PDB file of C-alpha atoms in Angstrom:
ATOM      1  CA  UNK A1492     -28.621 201.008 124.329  1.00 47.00           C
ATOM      2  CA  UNK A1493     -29.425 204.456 123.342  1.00 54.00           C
ATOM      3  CA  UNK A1494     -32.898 205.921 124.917  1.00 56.00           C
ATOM      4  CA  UNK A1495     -35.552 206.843 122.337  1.00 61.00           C
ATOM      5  CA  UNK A1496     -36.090 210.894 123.126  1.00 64.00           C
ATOM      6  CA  UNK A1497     -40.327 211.075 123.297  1.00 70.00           C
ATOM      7  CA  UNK A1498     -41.492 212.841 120.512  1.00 61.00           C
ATOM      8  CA  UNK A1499     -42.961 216.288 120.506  1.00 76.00           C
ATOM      9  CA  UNK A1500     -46.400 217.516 120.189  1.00 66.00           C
ATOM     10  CA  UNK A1501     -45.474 218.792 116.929  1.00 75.00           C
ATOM     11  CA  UNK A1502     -44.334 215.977 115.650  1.00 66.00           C
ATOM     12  CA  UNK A1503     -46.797 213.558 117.123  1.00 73.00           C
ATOM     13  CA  UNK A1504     -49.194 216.035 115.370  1.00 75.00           C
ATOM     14  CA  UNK A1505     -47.525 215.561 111.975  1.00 81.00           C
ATOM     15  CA  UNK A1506     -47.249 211.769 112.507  1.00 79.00           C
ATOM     16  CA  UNK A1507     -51.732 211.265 113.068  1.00 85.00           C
ATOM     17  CA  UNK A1508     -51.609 214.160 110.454  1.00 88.00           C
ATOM     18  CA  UNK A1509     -50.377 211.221 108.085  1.00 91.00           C
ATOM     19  CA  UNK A1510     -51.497 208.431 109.603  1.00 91.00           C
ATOM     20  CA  UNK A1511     -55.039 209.868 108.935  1.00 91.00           C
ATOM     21  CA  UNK A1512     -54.179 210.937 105.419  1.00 94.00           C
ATOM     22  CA  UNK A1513     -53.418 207.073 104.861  1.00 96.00           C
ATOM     23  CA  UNK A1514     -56.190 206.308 106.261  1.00 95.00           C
ATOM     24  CA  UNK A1515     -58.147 208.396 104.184  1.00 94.00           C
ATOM     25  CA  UNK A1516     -56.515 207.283 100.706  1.00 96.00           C
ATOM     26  CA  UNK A1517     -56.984 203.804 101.799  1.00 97.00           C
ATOM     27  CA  UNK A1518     -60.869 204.411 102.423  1.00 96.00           C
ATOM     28  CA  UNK A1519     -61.528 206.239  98.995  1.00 94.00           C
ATOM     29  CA  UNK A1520     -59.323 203.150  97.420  1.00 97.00           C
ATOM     30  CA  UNK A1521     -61.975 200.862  99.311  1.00 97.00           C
ATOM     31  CA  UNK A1522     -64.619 202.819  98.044  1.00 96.00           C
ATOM     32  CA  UNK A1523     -63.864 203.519  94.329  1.00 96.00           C
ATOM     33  CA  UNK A1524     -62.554 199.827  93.542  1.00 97.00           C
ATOM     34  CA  UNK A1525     -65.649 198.421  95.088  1.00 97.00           C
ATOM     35  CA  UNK A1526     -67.849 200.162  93.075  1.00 96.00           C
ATOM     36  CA  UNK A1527     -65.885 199.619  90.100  1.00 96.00           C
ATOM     37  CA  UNK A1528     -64.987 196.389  90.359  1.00 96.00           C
ATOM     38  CA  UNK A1529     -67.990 195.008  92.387  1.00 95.00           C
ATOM     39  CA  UNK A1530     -66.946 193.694  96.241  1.00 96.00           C
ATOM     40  CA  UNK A1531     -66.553 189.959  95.294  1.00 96.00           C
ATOM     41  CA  UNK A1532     -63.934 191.246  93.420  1.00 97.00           C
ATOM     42  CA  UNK A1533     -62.014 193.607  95.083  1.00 97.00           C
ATOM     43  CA  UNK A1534     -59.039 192.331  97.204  1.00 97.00           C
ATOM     44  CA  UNK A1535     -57.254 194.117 100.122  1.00 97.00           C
ATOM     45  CA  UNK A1536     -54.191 193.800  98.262  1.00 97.00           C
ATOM     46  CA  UNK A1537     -55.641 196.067  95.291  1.00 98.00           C
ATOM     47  CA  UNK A1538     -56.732 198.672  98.124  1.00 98.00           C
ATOM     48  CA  UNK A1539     -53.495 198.767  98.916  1.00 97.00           C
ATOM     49  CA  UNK A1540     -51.582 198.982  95.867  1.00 97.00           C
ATOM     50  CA  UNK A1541     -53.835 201.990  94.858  1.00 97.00           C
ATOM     51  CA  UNK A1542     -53.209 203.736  97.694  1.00 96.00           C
ATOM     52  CA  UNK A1543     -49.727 203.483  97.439  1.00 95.00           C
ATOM     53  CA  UNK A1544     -49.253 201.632 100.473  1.00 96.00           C
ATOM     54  CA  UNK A1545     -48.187 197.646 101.910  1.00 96.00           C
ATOM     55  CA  UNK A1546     -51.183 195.139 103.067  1.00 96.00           C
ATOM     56  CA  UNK A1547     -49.392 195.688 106.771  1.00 95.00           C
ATOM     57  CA  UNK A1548     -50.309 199.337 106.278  1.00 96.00           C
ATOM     58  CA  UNK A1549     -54.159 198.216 105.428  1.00 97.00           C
ATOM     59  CA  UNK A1550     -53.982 195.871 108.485  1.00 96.00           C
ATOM     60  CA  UNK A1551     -52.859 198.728 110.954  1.00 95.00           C
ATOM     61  CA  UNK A1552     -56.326 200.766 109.531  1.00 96.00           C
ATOM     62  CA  UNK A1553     -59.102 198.093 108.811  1.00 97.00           C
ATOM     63  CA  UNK A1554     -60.124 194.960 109.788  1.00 95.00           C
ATOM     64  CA  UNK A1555     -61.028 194.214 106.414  1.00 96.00           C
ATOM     65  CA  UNK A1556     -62.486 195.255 102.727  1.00 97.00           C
ATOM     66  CA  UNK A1557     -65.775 196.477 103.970  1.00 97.00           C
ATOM     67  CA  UNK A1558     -64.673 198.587 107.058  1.00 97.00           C
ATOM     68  CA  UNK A1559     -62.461 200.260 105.111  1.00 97.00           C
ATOM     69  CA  UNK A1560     -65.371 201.295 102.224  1.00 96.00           C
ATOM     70  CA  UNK A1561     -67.739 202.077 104.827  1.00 95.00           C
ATOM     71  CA  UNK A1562     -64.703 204.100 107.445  1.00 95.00           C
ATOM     72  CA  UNK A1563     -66.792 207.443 106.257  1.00 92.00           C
ATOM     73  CA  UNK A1564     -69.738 206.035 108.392  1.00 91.00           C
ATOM     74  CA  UNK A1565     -67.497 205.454 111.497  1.00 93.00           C
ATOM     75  CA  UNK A1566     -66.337 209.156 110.803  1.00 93.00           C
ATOM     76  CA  UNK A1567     -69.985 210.681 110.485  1.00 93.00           C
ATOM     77  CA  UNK A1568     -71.298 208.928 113.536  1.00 94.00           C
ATOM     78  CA  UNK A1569     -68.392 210.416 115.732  1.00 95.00           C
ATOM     79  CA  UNK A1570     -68.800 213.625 114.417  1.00 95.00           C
ATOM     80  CA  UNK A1571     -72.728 213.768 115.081  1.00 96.00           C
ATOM     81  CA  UNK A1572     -71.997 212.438 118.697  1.00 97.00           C
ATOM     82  CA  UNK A1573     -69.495 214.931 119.339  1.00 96.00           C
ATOM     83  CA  UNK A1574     -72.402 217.481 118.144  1.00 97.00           C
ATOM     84  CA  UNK A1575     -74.770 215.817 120.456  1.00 97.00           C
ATOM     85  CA  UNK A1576     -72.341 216.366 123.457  1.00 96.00           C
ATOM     86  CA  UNK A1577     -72.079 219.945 122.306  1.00 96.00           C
ATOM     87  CA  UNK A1578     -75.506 220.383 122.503  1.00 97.00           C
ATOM     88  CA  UNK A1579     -77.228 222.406 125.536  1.00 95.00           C
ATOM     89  CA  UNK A1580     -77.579 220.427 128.512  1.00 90.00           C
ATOM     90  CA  UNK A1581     -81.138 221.687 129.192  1.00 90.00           C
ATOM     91  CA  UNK A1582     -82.393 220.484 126.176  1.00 94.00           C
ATOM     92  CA  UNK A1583     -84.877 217.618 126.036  1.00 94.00           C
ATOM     93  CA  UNK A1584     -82.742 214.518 124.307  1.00 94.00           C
ATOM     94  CA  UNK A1585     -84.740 213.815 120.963  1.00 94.00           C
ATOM     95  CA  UNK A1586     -84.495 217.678 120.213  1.00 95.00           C
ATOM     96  CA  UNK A1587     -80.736 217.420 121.269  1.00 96.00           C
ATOM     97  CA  UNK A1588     -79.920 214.506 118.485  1.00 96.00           C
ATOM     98  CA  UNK A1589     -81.732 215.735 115.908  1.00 96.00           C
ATOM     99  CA  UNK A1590     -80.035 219.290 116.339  1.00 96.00           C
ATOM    100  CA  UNK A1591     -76.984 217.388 116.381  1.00 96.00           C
ATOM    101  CA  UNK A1592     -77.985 215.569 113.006  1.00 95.00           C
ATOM    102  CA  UNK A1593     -79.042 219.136 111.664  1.00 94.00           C
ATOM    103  CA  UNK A1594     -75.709 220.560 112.644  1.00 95.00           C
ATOM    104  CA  UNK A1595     -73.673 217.848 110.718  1.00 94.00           C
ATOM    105  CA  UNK A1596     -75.976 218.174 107.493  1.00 92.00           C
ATOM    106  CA  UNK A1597     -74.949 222.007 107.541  1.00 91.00           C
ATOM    107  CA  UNK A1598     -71.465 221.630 108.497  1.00 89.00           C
ATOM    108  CA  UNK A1599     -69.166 223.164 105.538  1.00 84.00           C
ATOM    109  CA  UNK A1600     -65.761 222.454 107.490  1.00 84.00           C
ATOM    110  CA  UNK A1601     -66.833 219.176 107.702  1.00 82.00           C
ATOM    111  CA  UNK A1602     -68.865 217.924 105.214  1.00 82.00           C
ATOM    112  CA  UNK A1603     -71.762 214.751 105.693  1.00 85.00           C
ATOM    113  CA  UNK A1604     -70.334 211.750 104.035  1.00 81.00           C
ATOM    114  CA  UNK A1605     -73.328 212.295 101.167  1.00 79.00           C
ATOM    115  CA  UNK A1606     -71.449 215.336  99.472  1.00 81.00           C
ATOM    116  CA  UNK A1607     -68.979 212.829  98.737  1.00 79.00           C
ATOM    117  CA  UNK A1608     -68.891 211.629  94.934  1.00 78.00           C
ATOM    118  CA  UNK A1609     -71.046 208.211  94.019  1.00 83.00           C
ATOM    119  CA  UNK A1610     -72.423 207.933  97.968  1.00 87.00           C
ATOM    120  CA  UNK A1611     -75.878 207.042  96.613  1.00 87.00           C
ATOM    121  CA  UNK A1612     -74.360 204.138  94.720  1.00 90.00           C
ATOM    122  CA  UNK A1613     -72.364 203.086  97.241  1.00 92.00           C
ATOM    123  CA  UNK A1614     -75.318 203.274  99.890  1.00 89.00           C
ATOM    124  CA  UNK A1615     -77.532 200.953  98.043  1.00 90.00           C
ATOM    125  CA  UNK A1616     -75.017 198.383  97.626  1.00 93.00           C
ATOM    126  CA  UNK A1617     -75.330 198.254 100.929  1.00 93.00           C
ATOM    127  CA  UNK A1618     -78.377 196.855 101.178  1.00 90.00           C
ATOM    128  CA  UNK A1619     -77.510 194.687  98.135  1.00 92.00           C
ATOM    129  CA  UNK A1620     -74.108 193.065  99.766  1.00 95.00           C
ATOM    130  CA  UNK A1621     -74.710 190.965 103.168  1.00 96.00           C
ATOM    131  CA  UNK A1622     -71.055 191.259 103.874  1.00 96.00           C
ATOM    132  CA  UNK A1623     -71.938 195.594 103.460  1.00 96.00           C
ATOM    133  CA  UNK A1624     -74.533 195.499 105.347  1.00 95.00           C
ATOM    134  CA  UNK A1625     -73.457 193.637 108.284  1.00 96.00           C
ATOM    135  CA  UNK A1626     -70.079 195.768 108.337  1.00 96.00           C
ATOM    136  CA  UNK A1627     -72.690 198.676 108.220  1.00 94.00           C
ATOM    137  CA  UNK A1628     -74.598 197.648 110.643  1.00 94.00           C
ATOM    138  CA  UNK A1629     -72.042 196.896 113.383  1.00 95.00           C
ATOM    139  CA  UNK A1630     -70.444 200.560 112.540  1.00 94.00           C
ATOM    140  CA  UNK A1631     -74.065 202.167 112.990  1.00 93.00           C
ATOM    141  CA  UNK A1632     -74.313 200.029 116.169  1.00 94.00           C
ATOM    142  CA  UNK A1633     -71.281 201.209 117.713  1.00 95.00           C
ATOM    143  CA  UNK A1634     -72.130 204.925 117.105  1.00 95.00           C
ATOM    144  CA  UNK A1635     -75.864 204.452 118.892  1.00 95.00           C
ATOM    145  CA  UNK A1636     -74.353 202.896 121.996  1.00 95.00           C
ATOM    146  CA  UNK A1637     -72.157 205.970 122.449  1.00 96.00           C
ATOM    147  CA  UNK A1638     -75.193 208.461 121.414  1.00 96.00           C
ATOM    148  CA  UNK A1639     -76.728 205.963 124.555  1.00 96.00           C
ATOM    149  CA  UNK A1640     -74.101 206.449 126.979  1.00 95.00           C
ATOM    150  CA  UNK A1641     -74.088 210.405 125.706  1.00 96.00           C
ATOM    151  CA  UNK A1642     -77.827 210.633 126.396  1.00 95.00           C
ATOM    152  CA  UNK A1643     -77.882 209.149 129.646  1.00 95.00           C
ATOM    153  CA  UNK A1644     -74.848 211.538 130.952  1.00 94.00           C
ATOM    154  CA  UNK A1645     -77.181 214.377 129.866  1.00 93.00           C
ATOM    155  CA  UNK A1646     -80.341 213.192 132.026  1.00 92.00           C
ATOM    156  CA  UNK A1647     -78.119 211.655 134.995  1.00 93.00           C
ATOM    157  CA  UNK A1648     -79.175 208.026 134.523  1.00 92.00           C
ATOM    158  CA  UNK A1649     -77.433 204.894 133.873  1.00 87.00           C
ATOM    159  CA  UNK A1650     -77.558 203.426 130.343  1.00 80.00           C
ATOM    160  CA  UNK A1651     -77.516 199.799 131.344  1.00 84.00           C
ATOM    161  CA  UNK A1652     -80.913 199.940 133.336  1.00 88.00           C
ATOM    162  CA  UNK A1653     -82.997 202.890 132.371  1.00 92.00           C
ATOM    163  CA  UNK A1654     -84.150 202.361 128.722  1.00 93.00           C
ATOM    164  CA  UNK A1655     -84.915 206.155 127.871  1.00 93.00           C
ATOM    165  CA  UNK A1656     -81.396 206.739 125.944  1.00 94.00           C
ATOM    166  CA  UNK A1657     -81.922 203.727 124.277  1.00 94.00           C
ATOM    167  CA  UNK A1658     -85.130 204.005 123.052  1.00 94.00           C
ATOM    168  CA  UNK A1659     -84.540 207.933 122.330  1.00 94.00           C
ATOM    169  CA  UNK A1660     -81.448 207.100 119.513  1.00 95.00           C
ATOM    170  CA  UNK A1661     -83.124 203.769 118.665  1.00 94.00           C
ATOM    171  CA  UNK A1662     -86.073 206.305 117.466  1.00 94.00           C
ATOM    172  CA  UNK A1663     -84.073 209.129 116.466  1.00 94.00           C
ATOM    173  CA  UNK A1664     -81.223 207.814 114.805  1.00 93.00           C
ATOM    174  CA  UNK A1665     -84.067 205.202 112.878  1.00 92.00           C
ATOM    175  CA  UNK A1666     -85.407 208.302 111.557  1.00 92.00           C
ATOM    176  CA  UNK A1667     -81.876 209.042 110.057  1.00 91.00           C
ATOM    177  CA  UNK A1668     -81.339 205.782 108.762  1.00 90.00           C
ATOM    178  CA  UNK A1669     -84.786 206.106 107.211  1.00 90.00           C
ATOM    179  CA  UNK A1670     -84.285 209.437 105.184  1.00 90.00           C
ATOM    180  CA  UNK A1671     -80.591 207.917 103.979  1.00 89.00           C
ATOM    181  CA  UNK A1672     -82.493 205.254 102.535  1.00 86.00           C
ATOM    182  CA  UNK A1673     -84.609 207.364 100.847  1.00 87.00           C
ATOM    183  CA  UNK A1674     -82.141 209.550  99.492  1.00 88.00           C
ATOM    184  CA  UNK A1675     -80.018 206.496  98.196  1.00 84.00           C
ATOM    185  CA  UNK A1676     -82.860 205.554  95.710  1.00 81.00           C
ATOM    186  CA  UNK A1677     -83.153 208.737  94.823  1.00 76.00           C
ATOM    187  CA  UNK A1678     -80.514 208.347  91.779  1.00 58.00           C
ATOM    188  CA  UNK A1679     -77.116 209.694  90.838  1.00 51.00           C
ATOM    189  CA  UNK A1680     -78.158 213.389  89.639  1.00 51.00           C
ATOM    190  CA  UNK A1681     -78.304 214.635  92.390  1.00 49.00           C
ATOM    191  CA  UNK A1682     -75.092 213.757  94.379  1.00 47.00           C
ATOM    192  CA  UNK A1683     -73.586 217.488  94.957  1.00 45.00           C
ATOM    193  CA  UNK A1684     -77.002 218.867  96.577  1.00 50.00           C
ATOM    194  CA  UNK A1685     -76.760 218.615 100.344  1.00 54.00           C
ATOM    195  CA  UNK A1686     -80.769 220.627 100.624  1.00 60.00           C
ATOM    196  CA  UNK A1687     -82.575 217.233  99.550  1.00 84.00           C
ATOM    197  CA  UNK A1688     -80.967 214.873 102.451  1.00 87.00           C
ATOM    198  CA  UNK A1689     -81.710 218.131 105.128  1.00 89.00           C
ATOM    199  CA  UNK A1690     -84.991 218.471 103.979  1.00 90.00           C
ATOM    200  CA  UNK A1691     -85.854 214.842 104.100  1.00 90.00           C
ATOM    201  CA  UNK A1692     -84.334 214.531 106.984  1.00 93.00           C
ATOM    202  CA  UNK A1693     -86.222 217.241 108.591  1.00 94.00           C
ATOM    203  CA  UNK A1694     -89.537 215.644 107.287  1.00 92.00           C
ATOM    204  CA  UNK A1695     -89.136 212.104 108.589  1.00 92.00           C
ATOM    205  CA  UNK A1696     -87.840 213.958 112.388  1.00 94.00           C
ATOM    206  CA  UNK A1697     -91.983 215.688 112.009  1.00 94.00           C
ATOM    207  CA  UNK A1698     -93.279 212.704 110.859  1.00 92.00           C
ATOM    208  CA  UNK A1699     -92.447 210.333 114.081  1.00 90.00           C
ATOM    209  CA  UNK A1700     -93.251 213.332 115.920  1.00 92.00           C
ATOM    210  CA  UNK A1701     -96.740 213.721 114.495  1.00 91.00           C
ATOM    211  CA  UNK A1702     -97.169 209.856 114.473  1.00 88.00           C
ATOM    212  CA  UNK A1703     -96.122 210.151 118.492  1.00 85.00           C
ATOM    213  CA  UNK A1704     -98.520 212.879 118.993  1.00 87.00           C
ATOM    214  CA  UNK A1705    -101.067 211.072 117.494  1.00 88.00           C
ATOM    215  CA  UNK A1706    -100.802 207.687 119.500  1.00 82.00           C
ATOM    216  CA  UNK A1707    -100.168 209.525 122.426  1.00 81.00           C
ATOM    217  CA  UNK A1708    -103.794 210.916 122.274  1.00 79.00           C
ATOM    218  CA  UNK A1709    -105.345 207.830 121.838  1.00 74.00           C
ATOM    219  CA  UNK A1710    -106.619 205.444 124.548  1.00 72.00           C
ATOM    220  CA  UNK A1711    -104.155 202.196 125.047  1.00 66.00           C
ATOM    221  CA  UNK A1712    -106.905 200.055 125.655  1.00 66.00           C
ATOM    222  CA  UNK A1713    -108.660 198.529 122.974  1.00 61.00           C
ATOM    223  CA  UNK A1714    -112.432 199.599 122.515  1.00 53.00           C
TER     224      UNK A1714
END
């Protein structure tokens, strides 16, 4: 039998070069036939076929319909917690994530997933499809346990048995979760401007930090 020669970096480059680029096509396939079509009535094999590629292909990518319409939240959730790793290590850990979360609003190489055409529309189906949401859900899940383990590095703890990280991205990434929300009922005019998310963003961050401040000064004990 002849040996298989390893392949090179260059072309083990070009192959997840491609393999991402399917990825990608089969994502905005997800994504435009489910809002077209309506989720009930998009099939995996339609993904496929408009992306050009076989339902083995889809397999290889995404579980199912609704991972592969919501992959740009997997995507957005790594790329905030590699900006929270980034982030000095000095730095208290609410300040660190919402830096992060500031530095992935602004990023032009990268751009948040809300640039991206019909995001609002897709967002609110969300919370209109159970099969969305829990897809959603589990996705946004995955991406706070990292942000977690990521906090408790920075502070030297352990994740399991000190709640701090928890309780940190629990709060901080809520406050994300909150201004998306927000922005999705905001309509479809306004799907190009990346200032509105930022600033509202930016608002709810000083509004649980007010709303801290302000139980924090306040006895625990009832009167």
């Amino acid at each position: 039998m002849k040996a298989t020669k390893p392949l090179t970096a260059t072309q083990q480059d070009r192959r997840q070069r491609k393999a991402q680029q399917t990825r990608n096509a089969l994502a905005a396939a997800a994504v435009e036939l489910i809002l077209e079509r309506g989720l009930a009535a998009t099939t995996v094999e339609a993904i496929a076929e408009e992306a050009d590629v076989t339902r083995r292909t889809f397999s290889r990518h995404f579980t199912g319909k609704e991972d592969a319409a919501l992959d740009f939240v997997r995507g957005d959730g790594d790329r905030i917690n590699d900006l929270l790793r980034a982030r000095p290590a000095g730095e208290p850990p609410l300040l660190a994530y919402r830096r992060a979360v500031r530095a992935w609003l602004a990023d032009q190489e990268n751009p948040a997933h809300h640039l991206r055409p019909r995001m609002r529309r897709l967002l609110t189906l969300v919370d209109a499809e159970p099969a969305l949401f829990a897809a959603y859900e589990r996705i946004r899940v995955d991406a706070q346990e990292e942000s977690s383990r990521i906090i408790a590095e920075r502070l030297g703890t352990d994740d399991v048995r000190d709640m701090r990280p928890a309780v940190v991205v629990d709060a901080a990434a809520g406050v994300l979760t909150a201004a998306l929300r927000v922005w999705a009922r905001g309509g479809e005019g306004h799907d190009s401007g990346a200032a509105d998310l930022a600033a509202l963003v930016e608002r709810a961050y000083d509004a649980l930090i007010s709303e801290a401040a302000t139980a924090a000064a306040e006895p625990l004990s009832e009167e």
